[in-house]
Amino acid sequence: MKTKTMLELLTLSSSLYFMAKDTEILDRIKEYTEKGKDNMNAFMSNPEFDENGNELEFIDRIVGKTHQLKEELNEKIEQQVVNFYKKINIAHLDEIKALNEKLEKLDATVALLEARINHLES
């Protein structure tokens, strides 16, 4: 009987934990929604004008903002790719240096062996 009670209490406590987590998530969603609403209101309250001085329509403003965000995203992606390739390049340079050092040692060994062979032949 005690085991059954312990299992029920454990199940109840885990259910309460998940319900609390769900309310946490809902609170975060509500917070993000309010921030988004505030940002949208600020975006709509500031009129934007085109080259001719005419006020842009809502859709045109959204398209312009989308293009701006796309350019910023492309710049960030490009920067991350460049950093990644720099790191890879450094790793490859280290490997190439190690291989060159090994090659120099092998060349020295071959030269020493050739000298020994020449000495034995004479």
mmCIF file of N, CA and C in Angstrom:
data_model
loop_
_atom_site.group_PDB
_atom_site.id
_atom_site.type_symbol
_atom_site.label_atom_id
_atom_site.label_comp_id
_atom_site.label_asym_id
_atom_site.label_seq_id
_atom_site.Cartn_x
_atom_site.Cartn_y
_atom_site.Cartn_z
ATOM 1 N N MET A 1 0.815 -1.191 0.000
ATOM 2 C CA MET A 1 0.000 0.000 0.000
ATOM 3 C C MET A 1 0.858 1.253 0.000
ATOM 4 N N LYS A 2 1.955 1.234 0.742
ATOM 5 C CA LYS A 2 2.824 2.402 0.803
ATOM 6 C C LYS A 2 3.469 2.689 -0.548
ATOM 7 N N THR A 3 3.827 1.634 -1.281
ATOM 8 C CA THR A 3 4.443 1.806 -2.593
ATOM 9 C C THR A 3 3.476 2.477 -3.550
ATOM 10 N N LYS A 4 2.211 2.053 -3.497
ATOM 11 C CA LYS A 4 1.195 2.641 -4.354
ATOM 12 C C LYS A 4 1.014 4.121 -4.012
ATOM 13 N N THR A 5 0.991 4.442 -2.744
ATOM 14 C CA THR A 5 0.846 5.832 -2.306
ATOM 15 C C THR A 5 2.050 6.660 -2.742
ATOM 16 N N MET A 6 3.238 6.098 -2.622
ATOM 17 C CA MET A 6 4.450 6.809 -3.036
ATOM 18 C C MET A 6 4.416 7.074 -4.540
ATOM 19 N N LEU A 7 4.000 6.076 -5.320
ATOM 20 C CA LEU A 7 3.902 6.257 -6.767
ATOM 21 C C LEU A 7 2.868 7.316 -7.122
ATOM 22 N N GLU A 8 1.750 7.326 -6.421
ATOM 23 C CA GLU A 8 0.729 8.331 -6.684
ATOM 24 C C GLU A 8 1.250 9.730 -6.356
ATOM 25 N N LEU A 9 1.947 9.857 -5.241
ATOM 26 C CA LEU A 9 2.514 11.150 -4.857
ATOM 27 C C LEU A 9 3.579 11.606 -5.856
ATOM 28 N N LEU A 10 4.393 10.667 -6.299
ATOM 29 C CA LEU A 10 5.417 10.980 -7.288
ATOM 30 C C LEU A 10 4.786 11.435 -8.602
ATOM 31 N N THR A 11 3.745 10.732 -9.018
ATOM 32 C CA THR A 11 3.041 11.096 -10.250
ATOM 33 C C THR A 11 2.393 12.464 -10.107
ATOM 34 N N LEU A 12 1.777 12.703 -8.959
ATOM 35 C CA LEU A 12 1.144 13.991 -8.712
ATOM 36 C C LEU A 12 2.160 15.121 -8.703
ATOM 37 N N SER A 13 3.294 14.911 -8.057
ATOM 38 C CA SER A 13 4.308 15.962 -8.002
ATOM 39 C C SER A 13 4.904 16.238 -9.381
ATOM 40 N N SER A 14 5.119 15.183 -10.175
ATOM 41 C CA SER A 14 5.643 15.408 -11.523
ATOM 42 C C SER A 14 4.608 16.123 -12.386
ATOM 43 N N SER A 15 3.341 15.801 -12.223
ATOM 44 C CA SER A 15 2.292 16.498 -12.969
ATOM 45 C C SER A 15 2.243 17.970 -12.584
ATOM 46 N N LEU A 16 2.369 18.251 -11.298
ATOM 47 C CA LEU A 16 2.389 19.648 -10.844
ATOM 48 C C LEU A 16 3.601 20.381 -11.389
ATOM 49 N N TYR A 17 4.722 19.696 -11.451
ATOM 50 C CA TYR A 17 5.943 20.305 -11.993
ATOM 51 C C TYR A 17 5.743 20.682 -13.457
ATOM 52 N N PHE A 18 5.188 19.755 -14.248
ATOM 53 C CA PHE A 18 4.979 20.042 -15.666
ATOM 54 C C PHE A 18 3.941 21.133 -15.867
ATOM 55 N N MET A 19 2.928 21.178 -15.004
ATOM 56 C CA MET A 19 1.934 22.248 -15.107
ATOM 57 C C MET A 19 2.577 23.597 -14.797
ATOM 58 N N ALA A 20 3.463 23.616 -13.806
ATOM 59 C CA ALA A 20 4.162 24.859 -13.475
ATOM 60 C C ALA A 20 5.053 25.283 -14.632
ATOM 61 N N LYS A 21 5.725 24.312 -15.270
ATOM 62 C CA LYS A 21 6.559 24.624 -16.433
ATOM 63 C C LYS A 21 5.708 25.185 -17.564
ATOM 64 N N ASP A 22 4.519 24.591 -17.775
ATOM 65 C CA ASP A 22 3.624 25.075 -18.822
ATOM 66 C C ASP A 22 3.206 26.517 -18.566
ATOM 67 N N THR A 23 2.920 26.850 -17.316
ATOM 68 C CA THR A 23 2.530 28.232 -17.024
ATOM 69 C C THR A 23 3.711 29.166 -17.232
ATOM 70 N N GLU A 24 4.922 28.681 -16.950
ATOM 71 C CA GLU A 24 6.120 29.479 -17.206
ATOM 72 C C GLU A 24 6.243 29.778 -18.698
ATOM 73 N N ILE A 25 6.029 28.763 -19.510
ATOM 74 C CA ILE A 25 6.107 28.931 -20.958
ATOM 75 C C ILE A 25 5.031 29.885 -21.433
ATOM 76 N N LEU A 26 3.818 29.731 -20.903
ATOM 77 C CA LEU A 26 2.731 30.634 -21.295
ATOM 78 C C LEU A 26 3.038 32.075 -20.898
ATOM 79 N N ASP A 27 3.643 32.258 -19.729
ATOM 80 C CA ASP A 27 4.026 33.619 -19.316
ATOM 81 C C ASP A 27 5.067 34.206 -20.256
ATOM 82 N N ARG A 28 6.023 33.390 -20.674
ATOM 83 C CA ARG A 28 7.035 33.877 -21.612
ATOM 84 C C ARG A 28 6.409 34.228 -22.960
ATOM 85 N N ILE A 29 5.499 33.384 -23.434
ATOM 86 C CA ILE A 29 4.822 33.673 -24.698
ATOM 87 C C ILE A 29 4.039 34.969 -24.589
ATOM 88 N N LYS A 30 3.362 35.155 -23.468
ATOM 89 C CA LYS A 30 2.599 36.394 -23.257
ATOM 90 C C LYS A 30 3.534 37.597 -23.264
ATOM 91 N N GLU A 31 4.680 37.463 -22.601
ATOM 92 C CA GLU A 31 5.660 38.555 -22.554
ATOM 93 C C GLU A 31 6.179 38.887 -23.949
ATOM 94 N N TYR A 32 6.527 37.850 -24.726
ATOM 95 C CA TYR A 32 7.014 38.079 -26.093
ATOM 96 C C TYR A 32 5.927 38.687 -26.976
ATOM 97 N N THR A 33 4.686 38.261 -26.766
ATOM 98 C CA THR A 33 3.580 38.811 -27.541
ATOM 99 C C THR A 33 3.408 40.290 -27.243
ATOM 100 N N GLU A 34 3.495 40.642 -25.965
ATOM 101 C CA GLU A 34 3.354 42.058 -25.600
ATOM 102 C C GLU A 34 4.502 42.890 -26.167
ATOM 103 N N LYS A 35 5.711 42.346 -26.112
ATOM 104 C CA LYS A 35 6.847 43.066 -26.696
ATOM 105 C C LYS A 35 6.656 43.230 -28.195
ATOM 106 N N GLY A 36 6.199 42.168 -28.851
ATOM 107 C CA GLY A 36 5.958 42.236 -30.288
ATOM 108 C C GLY A 36 4.880 43.247 -30.626
ATOM 109 N N LYS A 37 3.835 43.288 -29.798
ATOM 110 C CA LYS A 37 2.762 44.248 -30.026
ATOM 111 C C LYS A 37 3.284 45.677 -29.856
ATOM 112 N N ASP A 38 4.085 45.895 -28.828
ATOM 113 C CA ASP A 38 4.672 47.226 -28.616
ATOM 114 C C ASP A 38 5.575 47.617 -29.779
ATOM 115 N N ASN A 39 6.391 46.671 -30.245
ATOM 116 C CA ASN A 39 7.269 46.960 -31.384
ATOM 117 C C ASN A 39 6.471 47.261 -32.639
ATOM 118 N N MET A 40 5.385 46.520 -32.854
ATOM 119 C CA MET A 40 4.543 46.747 -34.023
ATOM 120 C C MET A 40 3.873 48.118 -33.938
ATOM 121 N N ASN A 41 3.403 48.485 -32.754
ATOM 122 C CA ASN A 41 2.797 49.813 -32.588
ATOM 123 C C ASN A 41 3.816 50.915 -32.839
ATOM 124 N N ALA A 42 5.029 50.729 -32.344
ATOM 125 C CA ALA A 42 6.081 51.729 -32.578
ATOM 126 C C ALA A 42 6.419 51.801 -34.060
ATOM 127 N N PHE A 43 6.436 50.655 -34.718
ATOM 128 C CA PHE A 43 6.725 50.599 -36.154
ATOM 129 C C PHE A 43 5.644 51.328 -36.946
ATOM 130 N N MET A 44 4.393 51.156 -36.547
ATOM 131 C CA MET A 44 3.286 51.780 -37.263
ATOM 132 C C MET A 44 3.156 53.267 -36.956
ATOM 133 N N SER A 45 3.573 53.688 -35.775
ATOM 134 C CA SER A 45 3.390 55.090 -35.401
ATOM 135 C C SER A 45 4.390 56.016 -36.094
ATOM 136 N N ASN A 46 5.519 55.491 -36.522
ATOM 137 C CA ASN A 46 6.517 56.304 -37.211
ATOM 138 C C ASN A 46 6.355 56.157 -38.722
ATOM 139 N N PRO A 47 5.871 57.178 -39.382
ATOM 140 C CA PRO A 47 5.698 57.061 -40.840
ATOM 141 C C PRO A 47 7.045 57.089 -41.550
ATOM 142 N N GLU A 48 7.124 56.356 -42.653
ATOM 143 C CA GLU A 48 8.325 56.341 -43.474
ATOM 144 C C GLU A 48 7.964 56.878 -44.847
ATOM 145 N N PHE A 49 8.946 57.515 -45.477
ATOM 146 C CA PHE A 49 8.692 58.147 -46.759
ATOM 147 C C PHE A 49 9.636 57.590 -47.811
ATOM 148 N N ASP A 50 9.184 57.569 -49.071
ATOM 149 C CA ASP A 50 10.021 57.117 -50.164
ATOM 150 C C ASP A 50 10.859 58.269 -50.701
ATOM 151 N N GLU A 51 11.540 58.043 -51.812
ATOM 152 C CA GLU A 51 12.440 59.061 -52.377
ATOM 153 C C GLU A 51 11.689 60.320 -52.797
ATOM 154 N N ASN A 52 10.413 60.180 -53.178
ATOM 155 C CA ASN A 52 9.631 61.315 -53.658
ATOM 156 C C ASN A 52 8.934 62.058 -52.531
ATOM 157 N N GLY A 53 9.070 61.600 -51.303
ATOM 158 C CA GLY A 53 8.437 62.262 -50.167
ATOM 159 C C GLY A 53 7.047 61.741 -49.866
ATOM 160 N N ASN A 54 6.612 60.693 -50.574
ATOM 161 C CA ASN A 54 5.295 60.096 -50.322
ATOM 162 C C ASN A 54 5.391 59.100 -49.183
ATOM 163 N N GLU A 55 4.354 59.064 -48.347
ATOM 164 C CA GLU A 55 4.348 58.125 -47.232
ATOM 165 C C GLU A 55 4.147 56.709 -47.761
ATOM 166 N N LEU A 56 4.968 55.776 -47.254
ATOM 167 C CA LEU A 56 4.887 54.382 -47.695
ATOM 168 C C LEU A 56 3.681 53.696 -47.058
ATOM 169 N N GLU A 57 3.084 52.776 -47.806
ATOM 170 C CA GLU A 57 1.983 51.988 -47.259
ATOM 171 C C GLU A 57 2.547 50.918 -46.331
ATOM 172 N N PHE A 58 1.649 50.320 -45.578
ATOM 173 C CA PHE A 58 2.042 49.326 -44.588
ATOM 174 C C PHE A 58 2.806 48.166 -45.225
ATOM 175 N N ILE A 59 2.302 47.629 -46.305
ATOM 176 C CA ILE A 59 2.937 46.488 -46.972
ATOM 177 C C ILE A 59 4.331 46.877 -47.474
ATOM 178 N N ASP A 60 4.446 48.077 -48.039
ATOM 179 C CA ASP A 60 5.747 48.532 -48.521
ATOM 180 C C ASP A 60 6.740 48.670 -47.369
ATOM 181 N N ARG A 61 6.254 49.124 -46.244
ATOM 182 C CA ARG A 61 7.128 49.245 -45.067
ATOM 183 C C ARG A 61 7.575 47.870 -44.591
ATOM 184 N N ILE A 62 6.660 46.908 -44.601
ATOM 185 C CA ILE A 62 7.008 45.550 -44.174
ATOM 186 C C ILE A 62 8.015 44.942 -45.137
ATOM 187 N N VAL A 63 7.798 45.144 -46.448
ATOM 188 C CA VAL A 63 8.730 44.609 -47.444
ATOM 189 C C VAL A 63 10.112 45.244 -47.259
ATOM 190 N N GLY A 64 10.156 46.546 -47.029
ATOM 191 C CA GLY A 64 11.437 47.228 -46.804
ATOM 192 C C GLY A 64 12.148 46.718 -45.566
ATOM 193 N N LYS A 65 11.380 46.543 -44.502
ATOM 194 C CA LYS A 65 11.965 46.039 -43.254
ATOM 195 C C LYS A 65 12.454 44.598 -43.438
ATOM 196 N N THR A 66 11.715 43.808 -44.205
ATOM 197 C CA THR A 66 12.114 42.426 -44.466
ATOM 198 C C THR A 66 13.427 42.384 -45.230
ATOM 199 N N HIS A 67 13.561 43.244 -46.232
ATOM 200 C CA HIS A 67 14.819 43.294 -46.986
ATOM 201 C C HIS A 67 15.977 43.726 -46.088
ATOM 202 N N GLN A 68 15.721 44.669 -45.208
ATOM 203 C CA GLN A 68 16.760 45.136 -44.288
ATOM 204 C C GLN A 68 17.193 43.984 -43.367
ATOM 205 N N LEU A 69 16.228 43.256 -42.821
ATOM 206 C CA LEU A 69 16.550 42.130 -41.941
ATOM 207 C C LEU A 69 17.282 41.027 -42.697
ATOM 208 N N LYS A 70 16.892 40.804 -43.951
ATOM 209 C CA LYS A 70 17.559 39.791 -44.771
ATOM 210 C C LYS A 70 19.023 40.158 -44.982
ATOM 211 N N GLU A 71 19.301 41.427 -45.260
ATOM 212 C CA GLU A 71 20.678 41.873 -45.454
ATOM 213 C C GLU A 71 21.490 41.722 -44.172
ATOM 214 N N GLU A 72 20.890 42.085 -43.041
ATOM 215 C CA GLU A 72 21.590 41.932 -41.764
ATOM 216 C C GLU A 72 21.882 40.461 -41.478
ATOM 217 N N LEU A 73 20.906 39.593 -41.757
ATOM 218 C CA LEU A 73 21.101 38.162 -41.539
ATOM 219 C C LEU A 73 22.203 37.618 -42.441
ATOM 220 N N ASN A 74 22.211 38.035 -43.698
ATOM 221 C CA ASN A 74 23.268 37.598 -44.617
ATOM 222 C C ASN A 74 24.641 38.051 -44.148
ATOM 223 N N GLU A 75 24.736 39.276 -43.635
ATOM 224 C CA GLU A 75 26.019 39.773 -43.122
ATOM 225 C C GLU A 75 26.483 38.939 -41.932
ATOM 226 N N LYS A 76 25.560 38.627 -41.024
ATOM 227 C CA LYS A 76 25.931 37.829 -39.855
ATOM 228 C C LYS A 76 26.352 36.424 -40.259
ATOM 229 N N ILE A 77 25.617 35.827 -41.199
ATOM 230 C CA ILE A 77 25.975 34.488 -41.666
ATOM 231 C C ILE A 77 27.340 34.506 -42.331
ATOM 232 N N GLU A 78 27.580 35.522 -43.162
ATOM 233 C CA GLU A 78 28.870 35.639 -43.841
ATOM 234 C C GLU A 78 30.004 35.770 -42.830
ATOM 235 N N GLN A 79 29.780 36.575 -41.802
ATOM 236 C CA GLN A 79 30.806 36.760 -40.775
ATOM 237 C C GLN A 79 31.093 35.439 -40.053
ATOM 238 N N GLN A 80 30.051 34.671 -39.723
ATOM 239 C CA GLN A 80 30.249 33.392 -39.048
ATOM 240 C C GLN A 80 30.974 32.393 -39.947
ATOM 241 N N VAL A 81 30.639 32.390 -41.229
ATOM 242 C CA VAL A 81 31.308 31.482 -42.166
ATOM 243 C C VAL A 81 32.783 31.835 -42.287
ATOM 244 N N VAL A 82 33.081 33.142 -42.369
ATOM 245 C CA VAL A 82 34.475 33.581 -42.464
ATOM 246 C C VAL A 82 35.240 33.151 -41.211
ATOM 247 N N ASN A 83 34.647 33.350 -40.040
ATOM 248 C CA ASN A 83 35.310 32.929 -38.800
ATOM 249 C C ASN A 83 35.540 31.429 -38.774
ATOM 250 N N PHE A 84 34.558 30.677 -39.250
ATOM 251 C CA PHE A 84 34.677 29.217 -39.282
ATOM 252 C C PHE A 84 35.818 28.790 -40.198
ATOM 253 N N TYR A 85 35.875 29.375 -41.392
ATOM 254 C CA TYR A 85 36.933 29.005 -42.326
ATOM 255 C C TYR A 85 38.307 29.427 -41.823
ATOM 256 N N LYS A 86 38.377 30.543 -41.100
ATOM 257 C CA LYS A 86 39.658 30.939 -40.517
ATOM 258 C C LYS A 86 40.125 29.888 -39.524
ATOM 259 N N LYS A 87 39.204 29.387 -38.708
ATOM 260 C CA LYS A 87 39.566 28.359 -37.731
ATOM 261 C C LYS A 87 40.012 27.082 -38.432
ATOM 262 N N ILE A 88 39.292 26.692 -39.479
ATOM 263 C CA ILE A 88 39.660 25.484 -40.230
ATOM 264 C C ILE A 88 41.021 25.676 -40.878
ATOM 265 N N ASN A 89 41.234 26.841 -41.455
ATOM 266 C CA ASN A 89 42.501 27.137 -42.128
ATOM 267 C C ASN A 89 43.658 27.049 -41.147
ATOM 268 N N ILE A 90 43.476 27.565 -39.951
ATOM 269 C CA ILE A 90 44.531 27.500 -38.936
ATOM 270 C C ILE A 90 44.831 26.047 -38.594
ATOM 271 N N ALA A 91 43.786 25.226 -38.486
ATOM 272 C CA ALA A 91 44.002 23.808 -38.178
ATOM 273 C C ALA A 91 44.776 23.138 -39.303
ATOM 274 N N HIS A 92 44.421 23.464 -40.541
ATOM 275 C CA HIS A 92 45.128 22.871 -41.665
ATOM 276 C C HIS A 92 46.571 23.360 -41.733
ATOM 277 N N LEU A 93 46.806 24.618 -41.430
ATOM 278 C CA LEU A 93 48.166 25.140 -41.444
ATOM 279 C C LEU A 93 49.033 24.423 -40.421
ATOM 280 N N ASP A 94 48.487 24.147 -39.253
ATOM 281 C CA ASP A 94 49.240 23.421 -38.228
ATOM 282 C C ASP A 94 49.597 22.017 -38.712
ATOM 283 N N GLU A 95 48.652 21.355 -39.365
ATOM 284 C CA GLU A 95 48.920 20.014 -39.888
ATOM 285 C C GLU A 95 49.977 20.064 -40.990
ATOM 286 N N ILE A 96 49.892 21.059 -41.850
ATOM 287 C CA ILE A 96 50.871 21.203 -42.936
ATOM 288 C C ILE A 96 52.256 21.461 -42.364
ATOM 289 N N LYS A 97 52.356 22.293 -41.351
ATOM 290 C CA LYS A 97 53.665 22.552 -40.722
ATOM 291 C C LYS A 97 54.246 21.281 -40.123
ATOM 292 N N ALA A 98 53.394 20.501 -39.461
ATOM 293 C CA ALA A 98 53.862 19.248 -38.858
ATOM 294 C C ALA A 98 54.336 18.283 -39.941
ATOM 295 N N LEU A 99 53.609 18.203 -41.039
ATOM 296 C CA LEU A 99 54.019 17.319 -42.134
ATOM 297 C C LEU A 99 55.315 17.792 -42.779
ATOM 298 N N ASN A 100 55.496 19.097 -42.927
ATOM 299 C CA ASN A 100 56.743 19.632 -43.485
ATOM 300 C C ASN A 100 57.932 19.314 -42.582
ATOM 301 N N GLU A 101 57.747 19.422 -41.274
ATOM 302 C CA GLU A 101 58.821 19.087 -40.338
ATOM 303 C C GLU A 101 59.171 17.599 -40.447
ATOM 304 N N LYS A 102 58.155 16.756 -40.576
ATOM 305 C CA LYS A 102 58.386 15.320 -40.723
ATOM 306 C C LYS A 102 59.149 15.030 -42.015
ATOM 307 N N LEU A 103 58.768 15.731 -43.079
ATOM 308 C CA LEU A 103 59.424 15.557 -44.365
ATOM 309 C C LEU A 103 60.897 15.968 -44.282
ATOM 310 N N GLU A 104 61.184 17.060 -43.587
ATOM 311 C CA GLU A 104 62.573 17.497 -43.423
ATOM 312 C C GLU A 104 63.381 16.450 -42.656
ATOM 313 N N LYS A 105 62.786 15.879 -41.617
ATOM 314 C CA LYS A 105 63.484 14.847 -40.852
ATOM 315 C C LYS A 105 63.749 13.609 -41.717
ATOM 316 N N LEU A 106 62.756 13.253 -42.525
ATOM 317 C CA LEU A 106 62.937 12.098 -43.409
ATOM 318 C C LEU A 106 64.010 12.369 -44.462
ATOM 319 N N ASP A 107 64.053 13.594 -45.000
ATOM 320 C CA ASP A 107 65.094 13.959 -45.953
ATOM 321 C C ASP A 107 66.469 13.855 -45.308
ATOM 322 N N ALA A 108 66.577 14.306 -44.062
ATOM 323 C CA ALA A 108 67.860 14.214 -43.362
ATOM 324 C C ALA A 108 68.249 12.756 -43.145
ATOM 325 N N THR A 109 67.285 11.913 -42.829
ATOM 326 C CA THR A 109 67.555 10.488 -42.624
ATOM 327 C C THR A 109 68.014 9.837 -43.924
ATOM 328 N N VAL A 110 67.334 10.174 -45.036
ATOM 329 C CA VAL A 110 67.717 9.619 -46.341
ATOM 330 C C VAL A 110 69.134 10.064 -46.708
ATOM 331 N N ALA A 111 69.458 11.326 -46.460
ATOM 332 C CA ALA A 111 70.805 11.829 -46.769
ATOM 333 C C ALA A 111 71.843 11.093 -45.937
ATOM 334 N N LEU A 112 71.548 10.831 -44.680
ATOM 335 C CA LEU A 112 72.470 10.095 -43.809
ATOM 336 C C LEU A 112 72.643 8.663 -44.307
ATOM 337 N N LEU A 113 71.574 8.028 -44.715
ATOM 338 C CA LEU A 113 71.668 6.658 -45.232
ATOM 339 C C LEU A 113 72.464 6.613 -46.531
ATOM 340 N N GLU A 114 72.271 7.605 -47.405
ATOM 341 C CA GLU A 114 73.047 7.661 -48.651
ATOM 342 C C GLU A 114 74.532 7.830 -48.342
ATOM 343 N N ALA A 115 74.830 8.657 -47.346
ATOM 344 C CA ALA A 115 76.224 8.846 -46.977
ATOM 345 C C ALA A 115 76.825 7.540 -46.451
ATOM 346 N N ARG A 116 76.083 6.795 -45.680
ATOM 347 C CA ARG A 116 76.586 5.516 -45.154
ATOM 348 C C ARG A 116 76.807 4.517 -46.286
ATOM 349 N N ILE A 117 75.854 4.487 -47.232
ATOM 350 C CA ILE A 117 75.991 3.562 -48.364
ATOM 351 C C ILE A 117 77.241 3.932 -49.170
ATOM 352 N N ASN A 118 77.458 5.193 -49.414
ATOM 353 C CA ASN A 118 78.641 5.651 -50.173
ATOM 354 C C ASN A 118 79.918 5.294 -49.417
ATOM 355 N N HIS A 119 79.909 5.421 -48.121
ATOM 356 C CA HIS A 119 81.086 5.108 -47.322
ATOM 357 C C HIS A 119 81.369 3.604 -47.394
ATOM 358 N N LEU A 120 80.331 2.790 -47.362
ATOM 359 C CA LEU A 120 80.517 1.333 -47.410
ATOM 360 C C LEU A 120 80.995 0.894 -48.804
ATOM 361 N N GLU A 121 80.565 1.574 -49.844
ATOM 362 C CA GLU A 121 80.971 1.204 -51.197
ATOM 363 C C GLU A 121 82.432 1.563 -51.466
ATOM 364 N N SER A 122 82.926 2.558 -50.797
ATOM 365 C CA SER A 122 84.305 2.966 -51.090
ATOM 366 C C SER A 122 85.322 2.265 -50.244
#
